[in-house]
PDB file of C-alpha atoms in Angstrom:
ATOM      1  CA  MET A 193       2.147 -15.391 -26.020  1.00 66.00           C
ATOM      2  CA  PHE A 194       0.541 -12.623 -28.088  1.00 72.00           C
ATOM      3  CA  GLN A 195      -2.706 -14.526 -28.659  1.00 75.00           C
ATOM      4  CA  GLY A 196      -6.027 -12.747 -28.313  1.00 72.00           C
ATOM      5  CA  HIS A 197      -8.126 -15.890 -27.989  1.00 80.00           C
ATOM      6  CA  ALA A 198     -10.113 -16.861 -24.894  1.00 81.00           C
ATOM      7  CA  LEU A 199      -9.598 -20.621 -25.344  1.00 87.00           C
ATOM      8  CA  THR A 200      -5.870 -20.013 -25.658  1.00 88.00           C
ATOM      9  CA  GLY A 201      -5.896 -18.344 -22.246  1.00 85.00           C
ATOM     10  CA  VAL A 202      -7.808 -21.251 -20.717  1.00 89.00           C
ATOM     11  CA  LEU A 203      -5.333 -23.755 -22.161  1.00 90.00           C
ATOM     12  CA  PHE A 204      -2.365 -21.719 -20.933  1.00 90.00           C
ATOM     13  CA  THR A 205      -3.812 -21.781 -17.417  1.00 90.00           C
ATOM     14  CA  ALA A 206      -4.406 -25.529 -17.637  1.00 91.00           C
ATOM     15  CA  GLY A 207      -0.893 -26.065 -18.970  1.00 90.00           C
ATOM     16  CA  ILE A 208       0.592 -24.240 -16.012  1.00 91.00           C
ATOM     17  CA  ALA A 209      -1.550 -26.135 -13.512  1.00 89.00           C
ATOM     18  CA  VAL A 210      -0.371 -29.563 -14.709  1.00 87.00           C
ATOM     19  CA  GLY A 211       3.188 -28.600 -13.790  1.00 83.00           C
ATOM     20  CA  GLY A 212       2.797 -29.830 -10.197  1.00 81.00           C
ATOM     21  CA  ALA A 213       1.459 -28.715  -6.825  1.00 82.00           C
ATOM     22  CA  ALA A 214       3.460 -25.480  -6.742  1.00 84.00           C
ATOM     23  CA  ALA A 215       2.412 -24.766 -10.321  1.00 88.00           C
ATOM     24  CA  VAL A 216      -1.248 -24.794  -9.283  1.00 92.00           C
ATOM     25  CA  TRP A 217      -0.506 -21.781  -7.095  1.00 92.00           C
ATOM     26  CA  MET A 218       1.235 -20.180 -10.071  1.00 93.00           C
ATOM     27  CA  ALA A 219      -1.796 -20.765 -12.284  1.00 92.00           C
ATOM     28  CA  ALA A 220      -4.137 -19.278  -9.687  1.00 94.00           C
ATOM     29  CA  ALA A 221      -1.849 -16.288  -9.214  1.00 94.00           C
ATOM     30  CA  GLY A 222      -1.763 -15.784 -12.967  1.00 93.00           C
ATOM     31  CA  VAL A 223      -5.541 -15.519 -13.067  1.00 93.00           C
ATOM     32  CA  VAL A 224      -5.627 -13.168 -10.071  1.00 95.00           C
ATOM     33  CA  GLY A 225      -2.824 -11.090 -11.561  1.00 94.00           C
ATOM     34  CA  SER A 226      -4.675 -10.735 -14.836  1.00 92.00           C
ATOM     35  CA  LEU A 227      -7.819  -9.659 -12.974  1.00 92.00           C
ATOM     36  CA  THR A 228      -5.769  -7.182 -10.942  1.00 93.00           C
ATOM     37  CA  GLY A 229      -4.416  -5.584 -14.094  1.00 91.00           C
ATOM     38  CA  ALA A 230      -7.888  -5.385 -15.606  1.00 89.00           C
ATOM     39  CA  VAL A 231      -9.396  -3.814 -12.480  1.00 91.00           C
ATOM     40  CA  VAL A 232      -6.605  -1.235 -12.191  1.00 91.00           C
ATOM     41  CA  ALA A 233      -6.900  -0.385 -15.885  1.00 87.00           C
ATOM     42  CA  ARG A 234     -10.661   0.028 -15.660  1.00 87.00           C
ATOM     43  CA  ALA A 235     -10.453   2.097 -12.467  1.00 88.00           C
ATOM     44  CA  LEU A 236      -7.881   4.457 -14.003  1.00 87.00           C
ATOM     45  CA  ARG A 237      -9.700   4.572 -17.349  1.00 82.00           C
ATOM     46  CA  PHE A 238      -6.866   3.267 -19.469  1.00 79.00           C
ATOM     47  CA  ASP A 239      -7.380   2.666 -23.187  1.00 75.00           C
ATOM     48  CA  PRO A 240     -10.620   0.642 -23.405  1.00 71.00           C
ATOM     49  CA  THR A 241      -9.375  -1.258 -26.457  1.00 69.00           C
ATOM     50  CA  ALA A 242      -6.306  -2.457 -24.569  1.00 65.00           C
ATOM     51  CA  TRP A 243      -8.533  -3.362 -21.626  1.00 62.00           C
ATOM     52  CA  ALA A 244     -10.835  -5.466 -23.805  1.00 61.00           C
ATOM     53  CA  ASP A 245      -7.890  -7.234 -25.462  1.00 61.00           C
ATOM     54  CA  GLY A 246      -6.342  -8.197 -22.125  1.00 68.00           C
ATOM     55  CA  ILE A 247      -3.247  -6.061 -22.751  1.00 77.00           C
ATOM     56  CA  ASN A 248      -3.331  -4.747 -19.186  1.00 82.00           C
ATOM     57  CA  GLY A 249      -3.421  -8.220 -17.677  1.00 86.00           C
ATOM     58  CA  PHE A 250      -0.495 -10.224 -18.986  1.00 89.00           C
ATOM     59  CA  ASN A 251       2.344  -8.442 -17.181  1.00 93.00           C
ATOM     60  CA  PRO A 252       0.665  -8.625 -13.737  1.00 94.00           C
ATOM     61  CA  ALA A 253      -0.308 -12.233 -14.507  1.00 94.00           C
ATOM     62  CA  LEU A 254       3.357 -13.055 -15.084  1.00 96.00           C
ATOM     63  CA  VAL A 255       4.288 -11.261 -11.862  1.00 96.00           C
ATOM     64  CA  GLY A 256       1.833 -13.485 -10.006  1.00 95.00           C
ATOM     65  CA  MET A 257       3.235 -16.650 -11.527  1.00 95.00           C
ATOM     66  CA  ALA A 258       6.814 -15.598 -10.827  1.00 96.00           C
ATOM     67  CA  THR A 259       6.007 -14.797  -7.191  1.00 97.00           C
ATOM     68  CA  PHE A 260       4.960 -18.367  -6.473  1.00 96.00           C
ATOM     69  CA  PHE A 261       7.656 -19.798  -8.698  1.00 94.00           C
ATOM     70  CA  PHE A 262      10.227 -18.257  -6.370  1.00 95.00           C
ATOM     71  CA  PHE A 263       8.418 -18.302  -3.009  1.00 96.00           C
ATOM     72  CA  LYS A 264       6.030 -20.554  -1.111  1.00 95.00           C
ATOM     73  CA  PRO A 265       2.521 -19.167  -0.498  1.00 95.00           C
ATOM     74  CA  SER A 266       2.350 -16.854   2.515  1.00 95.00           C
ATOM     75  CA  ALA A 267       0.783 -13.553   3.502  1.00 96.00           C
ATOM     76  CA  PRO A 268       3.977 -11.550   2.775  1.00 96.00           C
ATOM     77  CA  ALA A 269       4.361 -13.267  -0.604  1.00 96.00           C
ATOM     78  CA  ALA A 270       0.745 -12.473  -1.463  1.00 96.00           C
ATOM     79  CA  GLY A 271       1.273  -8.857  -0.439  1.00 96.00           C
ATOM     80  CA  LEU A 272       4.331  -8.557  -2.663  1.00 97.00           C
ATOM     81  CA  PHE A 273       2.430 -10.167  -5.508  1.00 96.00           C
ATOM     82  CA  VAL A 274      -0.521  -7.777  -5.369  1.00 96.00           C
ATOM     83  CA  GLY A 275       1.659  -4.700  -4.917  1.00 96.00           C
ATOM     84  CA  PHE A 276       3.934  -5.523  -7.823  1.00 97.00           C
ATOM     85  CA  ALA A 277       1.046  -6.670 -10.018  1.00 96.00           C
ATOM     86  CA  VAL A 278      -0.372  -3.164  -9.661  1.00 96.00           C
ATOM     87  CA  ALA A 279       3.078  -1.670 -10.293  1.00 96.00           C
ATOM     88  CA  ALA A 280       3.505  -3.750 -13.457  1.00 96.00           C
ATOM     89  CA  THR A 281       0.131  -2.545 -14.738  1.00 94.00           C
ATOM     90  CA  LEU A 282       1.056   1.097 -14.158  1.00 94.00           C
ATOM     91  CA  LEU A 283       4.537   0.690 -15.657  1.00 94.00           C
ATOM     92  CA  ALA A 284       3.154  -1.002 -18.762  1.00 92.00           C
ATOM     93  CA  ALA A 285       0.651   1.822 -19.247  1.00 90.00           C
ATOM     94  CA  ALA A 286       3.395   4.429 -18.870  1.00 92.00           C
ATOM     95  CA  VAL A 287       5.593   2.694 -21.439  1.00 91.00           C
ATOM     96  CA  ARG A 288       2.722   2.447 -23.915  1.00 87.00           C
ATOM     97  CA  ARG A 289       2.068   6.154 -23.516  1.00 87.00           C
ATOM     98  CA  TYR A 290       5.569   7.616 -23.444  1.00 90.00           C
ATOM     99  CA  VAL A 291       7.958   5.133 -25.097  1.00 89.00           C
ATOM    100  CA  PRO A 292       7.949   4.558 -28.873  1.00 88.00           C
ATOM    101  CA  VAL A 293       8.551   0.796 -28.624  1.00 90.00           C
ATOM    102  CA  PRO A 294       6.319  -1.957 -27.247  1.00 91.00           C
ATOM    103  CA  ALA A 295       6.776  -2.725 -23.580  1.00 91.00           C
ATOM    104  CA  TYR A 296       6.397  -6.462 -24.185  1.00 94.00           C
ATOM    105  CA  THR A 297       7.161  -8.126 -20.829  1.00 94.00           C
ATOM    106  CA  MET A 298       9.578  -5.465 -19.589  1.00 95.00           C
ATOM    107  CA  PRO A 299       7.230  -4.363 -16.749  1.00 95.00           C
ATOM    108  CA  PHE A 300       7.034  -7.970 -15.561  1.00 96.00           C
ATOM    109  CA  VAL A 301      10.811  -8.359 -15.677  1.00 97.00           C
ATOM    110  CA  VAL A 302      11.600  -5.146 -13.796  1.00 97.00           C
ATOM    111  CA  CYS A 303       8.898  -5.652 -11.165  1.00 97.00           C
ATOM    112  CA  THR A 304       9.872  -9.281 -10.621  1.00 97.00           C
ATOM    113  CA  TRP A 305      13.539  -8.406 -10.141  1.00 98.00           C
ATOM    114  CA  VAL A 306      12.553  -5.986  -7.377  1.00 98.00           C
ATOM    115  CA  LEU A 307       9.985  -8.418  -5.947  1.00 97.00           C
ATOM    116  CA  HIS A 308      12.534 -11.242  -5.849  1.00 97.00           C
ATOM    117  CA  ALA A 309      15.101  -9.062  -4.094  1.00 96.00           C
ATOM    118  CA  ALA A 310      12.470  -7.937  -1.584  1.00 97.00           C
ATOM    119  CA  GLY A 311      11.336 -11.497  -0.951  1.00 96.00           C
ATOM    120  CA  VAL A 312      14.882 -12.670  -0.316  1.00 96.00           C
ATOM    121  CA  ARG A 313      15.458  -9.715   1.993  1.00 96.00           C
ATOM    122  CA  LEU A 314      12.271 -10.561   3.919  1.00 96.00           C
ATOM    123  CA  GLY A 315      13.373 -14.165   4.277  1.00 95.00           C
ATOM    124  CA  LEU A 316      10.443 -15.695   2.410  1.00 96.00           C
ATOM    125  CA  ASP A 317      10.617 -19.469   2.025  1.00 95.00           C
ATOM    126  CA  PRO A 318      11.790 -20.423  -1.471  1.00 95.00           C
ATOM    127  CA  VAL A 319      10.027 -23.096  -3.484  1.00 92.00           C
ATOM    128  CA  ALA A 320      12.078 -26.297  -3.686  1.00 86.00           C
ATOM    129  CA  TRP A 321      11.582 -27.410  -7.274  1.00 82.00           C
ATOM    130  CA  PRO A 322      12.667 -31.002  -8.008  1.00 76.00           C
ATOM    131  CA  ALA A 323      16.092 -31.371  -9.566  1.00 72.00           C
ATOM    132  CA  PRO A 324      16.042 -32.168 -13.287  1.00 71.00           C
ATOM    133  CA  VAL A 325      16.576 -35.769 -14.297  1.00 71.00           C
ATOM    134  CA  THR A 326      20.149 -36.104 -15.524  1.00 67.00           C
ATOM    135  CA  HIS A 327      20.554 -37.784 -18.897  1.00 75.00           C
ATOM    136  CA  GLY A 328      21.974 -37.081 -22.317  1.00 80.00           C
ATOM    137  CA  LEU A 329      20.946 -34.385 -24.734  1.00 85.00           C
ATOM    138  CA  GLU A 330      17.422 -34.699 -26.151  1.00 87.00           C
ATOM    139  CA  ILE A 331      16.629 -32.045 -28.755  1.00 87.00           C
ATOM    140  CA  SER A 332      12.940 -32.973 -28.904  1.00 88.00           C
ATOM    141  CA  GLU A 333      12.705 -32.577 -25.136  1.00 89.00           C
ATOM    142  CA  ALA A 334      14.542 -29.251 -25.324  1.00 90.00           C
ATOM    143  CA  VAL A 335      12.073 -27.956 -27.911  1.00 92.00           C
ATOM    144  CA  VAL A 336       8.990 -28.913 -25.887  1.00 92.00           C
ATOM    145  CA  GLU A 337      10.527 -27.619 -22.653  1.00 91.00           C
ATOM    146  CA  GLY A 338      11.417 -24.382 -24.426  1.00 90.00           C
ATOM    147  CA  LEU A 339       7.702 -23.842 -24.884  1.00 91.00           C
ATOM    148  CA  SER A 340       6.823 -24.668 -21.266  1.00 90.00           C
ATOM    149  CA  GLU A 341       9.560 -22.440 -19.828  1.00 89.00           C
ATOM    150  CA  VAL A 342       7.819 -19.413 -21.326  1.00 88.00           C
ATOM    151  CA  MET A 343       5.564 -19.593 -18.262  1.00 85.00           C
ATOM    152  CA  LEU A 344       8.379 -20.683 -15.899  1.00 83.00           C
ATOM    153  CA  ILE A 345       7.304 -24.343 -15.921  1.00 84.00           C
ATOM    154  CA  GLY A 346      10.248 -26.689 -16.436  1.00 79.00           C
ATOM    155  CA  GLY A 347      10.538 -30.446 -16.446  1.00 76.00           C
ATOM    156  CA  ASN A 348       7.007 -31.112 -17.710  1.00 82.00           C
ATOM    157  CA  PRO A 349       6.609 -31.901 -21.420  1.00 86.00           C
ATOM    158  CA  TYR A 350       2.812 -31.954 -21.111  1.00 90.00           C
ATOM    159  CA  THR A 351       2.868 -28.250 -20.303  1.00 91.00           C
ATOM    160  CA  GLY A 352       4.831 -27.494 -23.455  1.00 91.00           C
ATOM    161  CA  LEU A 353       2.490 -29.542 -25.629  1.00 94.00           C
ATOM    162  CA  ILE A 354      -0.573 -27.862 -24.119  1.00 93.00           C
ATOM    163  CA  PHE A 355       0.994 -24.453 -24.722  1.00 92.00           C
ATOM    164  CA  LEU A 356       1.677 -25.387 -28.349  1.00 94.00           C
ATOM    165  CA  ALA A 357      -1.941 -26.466 -28.794  1.00 94.00           C
ATOM    166  CA  ALA A 358      -3.067 -23.231 -27.141  1.00 92.00           C
ATOM    167  CA  ILE A 359      -1.132 -21.140 -29.647  1.00 94.00           C
ATOM    168  CA  ALA A 360      -2.302 -23.259 -32.588  1.00 93.00           C
ATOM    169  CA  VAL A 361      -5.941 -22.731 -31.579  1.00 92.00           C
ATOM    170  CA  SER A 362      -5.387 -19.022 -32.125  1.00 90.00           C
ATOM    171  CA  ASN A 363      -2.914 -19.021 -35.034  1.00 91.00           C
ATOM    172  CA  TRP A 364      -1.142 -22.015 -36.556  1.00 91.00           C
ATOM    173  CA  ARG A 365       1.606 -19.824 -38.022  1.00 93.00           C
ATOM    174  CA  HIS A 366       2.458 -18.527 -34.565  1.00 94.00           C
ATOM    175  CA  ALA A 367       2.601 -22.126 -33.317  1.00 94.00           C
ATOM    176  CA  ALA A 368       5.033 -23.005 -36.104  1.00 95.00           C
ATOM    177  CA  LEU A 369       7.144 -19.965 -35.261  1.00 95.00           C
ATOM    178  CA  ALA A 370       7.171 -20.974 -31.593  1.00 95.00           C
ATOM    179  CA  VAL A 371       8.575 -24.382 -32.519  1.00 96.00           C
ATOM    180  CA  LEU A 372      11.115 -22.731 -34.819  1.00 95.00           C
ATOM    181  CA  GLY A 373      12.278 -20.454 -32.014  1.00 95.00           C
ATOM    182  CA  ALA A 374      12.619 -23.362 -29.595  1.00 95.00           C
ATOM    183  CA  VAL A 375      14.649 -25.310 -32.165  1.00 96.00           C
ATOM    184  CA  VAL A 376      16.961 -22.353 -32.795  1.00 96.00           C
ATOM    185  CA  GLY A 377      17.506 -21.901 -29.066  1.00 94.00           C
ATOM    186  CA  ALA A 378      18.317 -25.571 -28.517  1.00 94.00           C
ATOM    187  CA  VAL A 379      20.633 -25.873 -31.519  1.00 95.00           C
ATOM    188  CA  LEU A 380      22.608 -22.737 -30.680  1.00 94.00           C
ATOM    189  CA  ALA A 381      22.953 -23.834 -27.050  1.00 93.00           C
ATOM    190  CA  VAL A 382      24.335 -27.195 -28.191  1.00 93.00           C
ATOM    191  CA  TYR A 383      26.722 -25.435 -30.569  1.00 91.00           C
ATOM    192  CA  HIS A 384      27.915 -23.251 -27.695  1.00 89.00           C
ATOM    193  CA  GLY A 385      28.557 -26.333 -25.561  1.00 88.00           C
ATOM    194  CA  ASP A 386      26.035 -25.575 -22.832  1.00 86.00           C
ATOM    195  CA  ALA A 387      25.178 -28.255 -20.273  1.00 87.00           C
ATOM    196  CA  ASP A 388      22.819 -30.899 -21.647  1.00 87.00           C
ATOM    197  CA  ASP A 389      20.479 -30.648 -18.657  1.00 87.00           C
ATOM    198  CA  ASN A 390      20.064 -26.892 -19.130  1.00 86.00           C
ATOM    199  CA  VAL A 391      19.433 -27.357 -22.840  1.00 90.00           C
ATOM    200  CA  ASN A 392      16.880 -30.100 -22.144  1.00 89.00           C
ATOM    201  CA  LEU A 393      15.072 -27.813 -19.694  1.00 87.00           C
ATOM    202  CA  GLY A 394      14.483 -25.295 -22.476  1.00 88.00           C
ATOM    203  CA  LEU A 395      16.447 -22.542 -20.750  1.00 91.00           C
ATOM    204  CA  TYR A 396      17.862 -21.360 -24.074  1.00 92.00           C
ATOM    205  CA  GLY A 397      14.651 -21.770 -26.027  1.00 92.00           C
ATOM    206  CA  TYR A 398      11.848 -19.923 -24.290  1.00 92.00           C
ATOM    207  CA  ASN A 399      13.086 -16.408 -25.016  1.00 95.00           C
ATOM    208  CA  ALA A 400      13.645 -17.425 -28.630  1.00 96.00           C
ATOM    209  CA  VAL A 401      10.051 -18.694 -28.742  1.00 96.00           C
ATOM    210  CA  LEU A 402       8.733 -15.328 -27.611  1.00 96.00           C
ATOM    211  CA  VAL A 403      10.903 -13.198 -29.852  1.00 96.00           C
ATOM    212  CA  THR A 404      10.118 -15.136 -33.034  1.00 96.00           C
ATOM    213  CA  ILE A 405       6.406 -14.465 -32.588  1.00 96.00           C
ATOM    214  CA  ALA A 406       6.873 -10.859 -31.442  1.00 95.00           C
ATOM    215  CA  VAL A 407       9.130  -9.926 -34.346  1.00 95.00           C
ATOM    216  CA  TYR A 408       6.897 -11.726 -36.841  1.00 95.00           C
ATOM    217  CA  LEU A 409       3.952  -9.641 -35.647  1.00 93.00           C
ATOM    218  CA  TRP A 410       6.028  -6.516 -36.281  1.00 92.00           C
ATOM    219  CA  ARG A 411       7.473  -7.647 -39.627  1.00 90.00           C
ATOM    220  CA  PRO A 412       5.960 -10.801 -41.141  1.00 92.00           C
ATOM    221  CA  SER A 413       8.916 -12.723 -42.567  1.00 90.00           C
ATOM    222  CA  LEU A 414      11.276 -15.494 -41.542  1.00 92.00           C
ATOM    223  CA  LEU A 415      14.611 -13.677 -41.498  1.00 92.00           C
ATOM    224  CA  ALA A 416      13.735 -11.037 -38.897  1.00 93.00           C
ATOM    225  CA  PRO A 417      12.253 -13.548 -36.403  1.00 94.00           C
ATOM    226  CA  LEU A 418      15.260 -15.841 -36.893  1.00 95.00           C
ATOM    227  CA  LEU A 419      17.601 -12.932 -36.208  1.00 95.00           C
ATOM    228  CA  GLY A 420      15.655 -12.160 -33.053  1.00 96.00           C
ATOM    229  CA  ALA A 421      15.894 -15.777 -31.905  1.00 96.00           C
ATOM    230  CA  VAL A 422      19.663 -15.821 -32.417  1.00 96.00           C
ATOM    231  CA  VAL A 423      20.124 -12.532 -30.560  1.00 96.00           C
ATOM    232  CA  SER A 424      17.989 -13.755 -27.650  1.00 96.00           C
ATOM    233  CA  VAL A 425      20.170 -16.844 -27.220  1.00 95.00           C
ATOM    234  CA  VAL A 426      23.341 -14.740 -27.257  1.00 94.00           C
ATOM    235  CA  ILE A 427      21.889 -12.488 -24.550  1.00 96.00           C
ATOM    236  CA  THR A 428      20.766 -15.523 -22.541  1.00 94.00           C
ATOM    237  CA  GLU A 429      24.318 -16.907 -22.628  1.00 92.00           C
ATOM    238  CA  PHE A 430      25.711 -13.783 -20.988  1.00 91.00           C
ATOM    239  CA  PHE A 431      22.847 -13.041 -18.592  1.00 91.00           C
ATOM    240  CA  PRO A 432      24.195 -15.029 -15.624  1.00 90.00           C
ATOM    241  CA  GLU A 433      26.975 -12.425 -15.398  1.00 91.00           C
ATOM    242  CA  THR A 434      24.396  -9.865 -14.254  1.00 92.00           C
ATOM    243  CA  GLY A 435      23.442 -11.862 -11.161  1.00 91.00           C
ATOM    244  CA  LEU A 436      19.752 -11.386 -11.988  1.00 94.00           C
ATOM    245  CA  PRO A 437      17.173 -13.986 -13.004  1.00 93.00           C
ATOM    246  CA  ALA A 438      16.971 -13.883 -16.787  1.00 94.00           C
ATOM    247  CA  LEU A 439      13.178 -14.260 -16.898  1.00 95.00           C
ATOM    248  CA  THR A 440      12.112 -12.862 -20.282  1.00 95.00           C
ATOM    249  CA  ALA A 441      14.657 -10.031 -20.397  1.00 96.00           C
ATOM    250  CA  PRO A 442      16.596 -11.614 -23.314  1.00 96.00           C
ATOM    251  CA  PHE A 443      13.377 -11.703 -25.328  1.00 96.00           C
ATOM    252  CA  VAL A 444      12.610  -8.040 -24.666  1.00 97.00           C
ATOM    253  CA  LEU A 445      16.146  -6.874 -25.432  1.00 97.00           C
ATOM    254  CA  ALA A 446      16.374  -8.999 -28.581  1.00 97.00           C
ATOM    255  CA  ALA A 447      13.014  -7.775 -29.888  1.00 96.00           C
ATOM    256  CA  TRP A 448      13.981  -4.163 -29.264  1.00 96.00           C
ATOM    257  CA  ALA A 449      17.350  -4.727 -30.962  1.00 95.00           C
ATOM    258  CA  VAL A 450      15.779  -6.212 -34.094  1.00 95.00           C
ATOM    259  CA  ARG A 451      13.265  -3.369 -34.296  1.00 93.00           C
ATOM    260  CA  ALA A 452      16.120  -0.865 -33.947  1.00 92.00           C
ATOM    261  CA  VAL A 453      17.977  -2.550 -36.803  1.00 89.00           C
ATOM    262  CA  GLY A 454      14.804  -2.408 -38.876  1.00 85.00           C
ATOM    263  CA  ARG A 455      14.404   1.313 -38.263  1.00 81.00           C
ATOM    264  CA  ALA A 456      18.068   1.916 -39.097  1.00 80.00           C
ATOM    265  CA  GLU A 457      17.663  -0.049 -42.318  1.00 71.00           C
ATOM    266  CA  GLN A 458      14.720   2.116 -43.348  1.00 70.00           C
ATOM    267  CA  SER A 459      16.667   5.298 -42.559  1.00 69.00           C
ATOM    268  CA  PHE A 460      19.958   4.448 -44.240  1.00 70.00           C
ATOM    269  CA  LEU A 461      18.780   2.122 -46.993  1.00 62.00           C
ATOM    270  CA  PRO A 462      15.553   3.674 -48.296  1.00 62.00           C
ATOM    271  CA  ARG A 463      13.776   1.644 -50.943  1.00 59.00           C
TER     272      ARG A 463
END
């Protein structure tokens, strides 16, 4: 989550692993995916600064986690994972070179959509995640789960708390923004009348968590990150109509939209 701190990465991995037996595979795949991105970047002599900062690793790491979120471990699943981890690394490098906006997690999203479709077509066994416990709305639970869902882990508050600690180790302001984003996502989902169980799972909060930090890094303020959080929730509400897994697409689109508004403001309302 935009943190260049080694201990943060260790805590993220631990937070994923405590999500259950299937999540252990996700954590391992995240590490392998990150290594894959680093190896590809070094072999192709990508920007050494980006290599040292781990920029080449996070999209393939997410691809690895998503692979074993959707599918049980198998040779075909592992093959898809490695192939699309490499593809995500190459796509991210191309975007950084040729597109004037940050790629964020767009390479992960695009590659995972294709990977998921391929896995379904190949008949890979899906992971049977336990059904959420049905109970009334719990905003505090929704906020914590909004943090854990950033890495596709739902139904485990310990993961969310570990993730929050991981961010705070690197930057306490980013941790506060993450909580703010999760709160905005939960409150707007309640206002919209979304199902309590979905709100509690953090499904409307995790993209807001990401976009608040991303936009703050671009323009340190409160208004721009809040706008990004609101836009991400609106996009999340409509995403089921596409028939695609939302993943972090609402975050990417919201962050790009806020940056576009910022550029338009500078062009039409010069100071």
